[in-house]
């Protein structure tokens, strides 16, 4: 082969080799980059290497419209009305919810918040017809010749005037709403948180014969009838008693002596549900069934029968004090078995309050109570302060000691 041809072939070969080298490098580069991309891309279901933003949330971009969800009118999805019709419907719903809360014992307090006041429970009621007769006088309490068998009744009305407040000048003097539940009052017309011996002595009275004593007890309410929310969540319409009997009785073991003016006395324990029943004294029954009494249950009375609350006061006085720090130590109950006053205490006339009520059928009534006492019947109680004129008290003592019924 001529030398000129070998030079041209060599040049051609060099060009071909260069092109092969060039294309081979590009293919290798593409293969390498494709393999690299395949190694760094995560599997479709592997989220571990995703950024913190949730896949269901779209990250905002500079040109995305601003989120104005807070600027839109409240929608039904928010639980609020959208439009006049829905507004009316929601208003009716809210009104019904508030009514239900009142029935359940939730009431707005001074801070505007709802305060739960539960009770009573269905288990707090029992049919009086299923209770065995249990109201018997112990043999030891049958009157002895030295006893006093008479009685004196002070007639003071049924609180037709509606004298009520949530005060208790005996236990929490000078404190408005010191009782945290509503009291019915008969007798002294002025009784409130700020009553004093002087103010009570100067006031008028609902009682006959000038008895200015004050007699009071927590109200009973009809739970089937809504009313303005009562003190501390005690809801229901207040019931006025159909009758109120205030009878002072004697002692089966001794003659009674006159009560001192301004003597304070309490019976029962408004916190018996949490304190225990050591001081619980109230009894519940029905007219026509008074031989059957309950202490920790409300009675369900048959038609034509009325609910009865009976509250006996302590009647053994220490002979010196008209009150004491706990409002109990200066007075005591006589011995349950014998009716005698113990430890040198003197027998004074024993007040018995008997209150009757027409109530709705079923477990639909309750006494007012402190919130934590759940309107339990065992918390029933009453208060009394003696402001009888001296001559009236002396007349009552003579009547009781002579075995007569007066008043």
CSV table of C-alpha atoms in Angstrom, one decimal, residues 125-131 294 298-302:
chain,number,residue,atom,x,y,z
A,125,UNK,CA,-86.9,7.8,97.4
A,126,UNK,CA,-89.0,4.9,98.8
A,127,UNK,CA,-92.7,4.1,98.7
A,128,UNK,CA,-94.0,4.7,102.2
A,129,UNK,CA,-96.4,1.7,101.8
A,130,UNK,CA,-93.4,-0.6,101.7
A,131,UNK,CA,-92.1,0.7,105.0
A,294,UNK,CA,-87.7,7.6,107.4
A,298,UNK,CA,-87.8,10.8,100.9
A,299,UNK,CA,-91.2,9.2,101.1
A,300,UNK,CA,-93.3,8.5,98.0
A,301,UNK,CA,-96.9,9.0,99.2
A,302,UNK,CA,-100.0,7.5,97.6
